[in-house]
Tab-separated table of C-alpha atoms in Angstrom:
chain	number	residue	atom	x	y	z
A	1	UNK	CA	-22.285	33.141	-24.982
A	2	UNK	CA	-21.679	32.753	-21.291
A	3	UNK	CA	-21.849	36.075	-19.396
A	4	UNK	CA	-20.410	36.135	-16.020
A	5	UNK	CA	-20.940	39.324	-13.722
A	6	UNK	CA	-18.548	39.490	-10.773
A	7	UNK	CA	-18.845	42.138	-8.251
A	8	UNK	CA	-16.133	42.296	-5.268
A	9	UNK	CA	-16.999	44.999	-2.591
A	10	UNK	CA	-16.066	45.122	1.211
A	11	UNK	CA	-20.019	44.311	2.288
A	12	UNK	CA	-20.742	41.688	-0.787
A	13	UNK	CA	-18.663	39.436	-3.145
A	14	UNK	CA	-20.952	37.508	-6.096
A	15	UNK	CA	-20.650	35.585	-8.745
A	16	UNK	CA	-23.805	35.903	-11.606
A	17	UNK	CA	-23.284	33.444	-15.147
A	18	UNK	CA	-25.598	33.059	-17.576
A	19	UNK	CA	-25.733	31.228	-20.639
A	20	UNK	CA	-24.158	28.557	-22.227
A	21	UNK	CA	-20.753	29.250	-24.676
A	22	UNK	CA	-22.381	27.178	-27.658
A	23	UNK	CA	-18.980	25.120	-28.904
A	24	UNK	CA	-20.353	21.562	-28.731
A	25	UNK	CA	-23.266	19.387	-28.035
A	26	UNK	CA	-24.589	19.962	-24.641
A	27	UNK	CA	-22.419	17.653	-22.277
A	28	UNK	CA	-19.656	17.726	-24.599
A	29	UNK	CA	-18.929	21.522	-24.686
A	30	UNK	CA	-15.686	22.234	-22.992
A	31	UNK	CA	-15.763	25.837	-22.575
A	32	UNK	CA	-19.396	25.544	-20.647
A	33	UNK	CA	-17.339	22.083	-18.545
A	34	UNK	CA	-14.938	24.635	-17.831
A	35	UNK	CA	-16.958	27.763	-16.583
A	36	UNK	CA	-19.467	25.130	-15.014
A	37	UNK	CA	-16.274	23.463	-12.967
A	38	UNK	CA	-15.317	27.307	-11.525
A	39	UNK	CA	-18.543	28.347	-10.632
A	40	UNK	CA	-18.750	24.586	-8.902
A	41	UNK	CA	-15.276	25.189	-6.924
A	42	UNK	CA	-16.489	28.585	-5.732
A	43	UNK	CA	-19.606	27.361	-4.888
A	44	UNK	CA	-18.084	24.901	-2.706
A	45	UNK	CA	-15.718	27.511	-1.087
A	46	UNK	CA	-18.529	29.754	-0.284
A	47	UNK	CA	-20.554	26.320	1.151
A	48	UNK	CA	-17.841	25.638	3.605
A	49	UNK	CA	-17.253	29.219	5.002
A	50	UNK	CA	-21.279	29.134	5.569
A	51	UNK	CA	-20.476	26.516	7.690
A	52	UNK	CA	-17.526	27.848	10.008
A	53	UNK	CA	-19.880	30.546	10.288
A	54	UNK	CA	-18.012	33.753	7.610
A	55	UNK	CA	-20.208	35.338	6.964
A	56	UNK	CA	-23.236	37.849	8.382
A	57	UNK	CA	-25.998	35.960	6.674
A	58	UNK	CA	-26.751	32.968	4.431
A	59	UNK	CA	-24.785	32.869	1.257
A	60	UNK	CA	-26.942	32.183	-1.398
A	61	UNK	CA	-25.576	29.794	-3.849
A	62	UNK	CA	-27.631	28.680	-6.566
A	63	UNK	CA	-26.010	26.379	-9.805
A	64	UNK	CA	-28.174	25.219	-12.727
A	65	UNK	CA	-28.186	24.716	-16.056
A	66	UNK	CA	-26.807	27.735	-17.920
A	67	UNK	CA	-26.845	29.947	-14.596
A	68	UNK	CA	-25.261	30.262	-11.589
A	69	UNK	CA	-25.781	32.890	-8.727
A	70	UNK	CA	-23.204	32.708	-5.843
A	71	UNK	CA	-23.289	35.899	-2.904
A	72	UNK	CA	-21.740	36.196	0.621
A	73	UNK	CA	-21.138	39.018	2.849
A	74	UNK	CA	-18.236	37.973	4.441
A	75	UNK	CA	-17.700	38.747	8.454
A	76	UNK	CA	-13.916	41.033	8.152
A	77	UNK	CA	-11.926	39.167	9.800
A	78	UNK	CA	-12.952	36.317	6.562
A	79	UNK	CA	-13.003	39.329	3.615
A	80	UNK	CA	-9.477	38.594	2.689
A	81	UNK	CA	-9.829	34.808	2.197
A	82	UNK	CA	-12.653	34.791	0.483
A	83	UNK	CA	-11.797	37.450	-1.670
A	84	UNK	CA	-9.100	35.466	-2.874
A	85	UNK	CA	-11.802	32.382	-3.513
A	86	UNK	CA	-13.376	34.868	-6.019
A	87	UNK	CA	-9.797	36.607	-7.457
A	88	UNK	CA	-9.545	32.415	-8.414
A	89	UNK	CA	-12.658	31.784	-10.161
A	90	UNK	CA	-12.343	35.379	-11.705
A	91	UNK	CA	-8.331	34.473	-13.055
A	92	UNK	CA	-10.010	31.129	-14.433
A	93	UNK	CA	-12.575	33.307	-16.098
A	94	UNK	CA	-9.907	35.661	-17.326
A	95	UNK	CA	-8.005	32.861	-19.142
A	96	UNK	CA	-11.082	31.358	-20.709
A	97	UNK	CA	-12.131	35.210	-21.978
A	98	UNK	CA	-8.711	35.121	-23.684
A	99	UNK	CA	-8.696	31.803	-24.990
A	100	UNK	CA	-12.283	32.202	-26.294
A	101	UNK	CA	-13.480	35.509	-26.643
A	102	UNK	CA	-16.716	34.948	-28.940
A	103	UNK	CA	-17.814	32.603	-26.350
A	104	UNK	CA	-17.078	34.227	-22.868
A	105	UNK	CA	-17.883	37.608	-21.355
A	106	UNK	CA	-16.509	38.666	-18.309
A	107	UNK	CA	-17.499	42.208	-16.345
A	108	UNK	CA	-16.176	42.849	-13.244
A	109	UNK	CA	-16.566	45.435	-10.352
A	110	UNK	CA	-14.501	46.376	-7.992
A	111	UNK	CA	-15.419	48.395	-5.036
């Protein structure tokens, strides 16, 4: 089962995933190709704002194998767009919960 931990405050947005959804051979399981591709688009999102300077320290981003671990405290005049960068991965999530419940857990906390 993947488990994916999102936590969306004013001072820190992150992303935590661990595991893998066990529906195919590894490289051939789309549920973990899917969960691996939002966790890759946010990671990317959260790359670029480090470099136009968003946020009040390094973001850590950190993708492997089963896990992921992507954190930013955005500057406020940035909150609002990359809060949206994590509403996407966390609607992807959403849909992939629903479509495949015994293989995707998704927590999330607001505030």
């Amino acid at each position: 089962m993947v488990k994916i931990f999102l936590s969306l405050s004013r001072e820190r947005l992150s992303l935590a995933m661990r595991g893998h959804a066990g529906r195919g051979e590894n490289g051939t399981d789309l549920v973990c190709a899917a969960c691996s591709i939002l966790a890759h688009t946010l990671c990317k999102m959260v790359e670029d704002g480090a470099r136009k300077e968003m946020f009040y320290a390094s973001p850590t981003t950190h993708i492997a194998s089963g896990e992921a671990l992507i954190a930013c405290a955005p500057r406020a005049d940035y909150y609002e767009e990359m809060l949206h960068a994590y509403y996407m991965a966390q609607i992807g999530f959403d849909l992939l919960q629903r479509e495949y419940p015994d293989s995707i857990e998704l927590v999330v906390v607001e505030g």
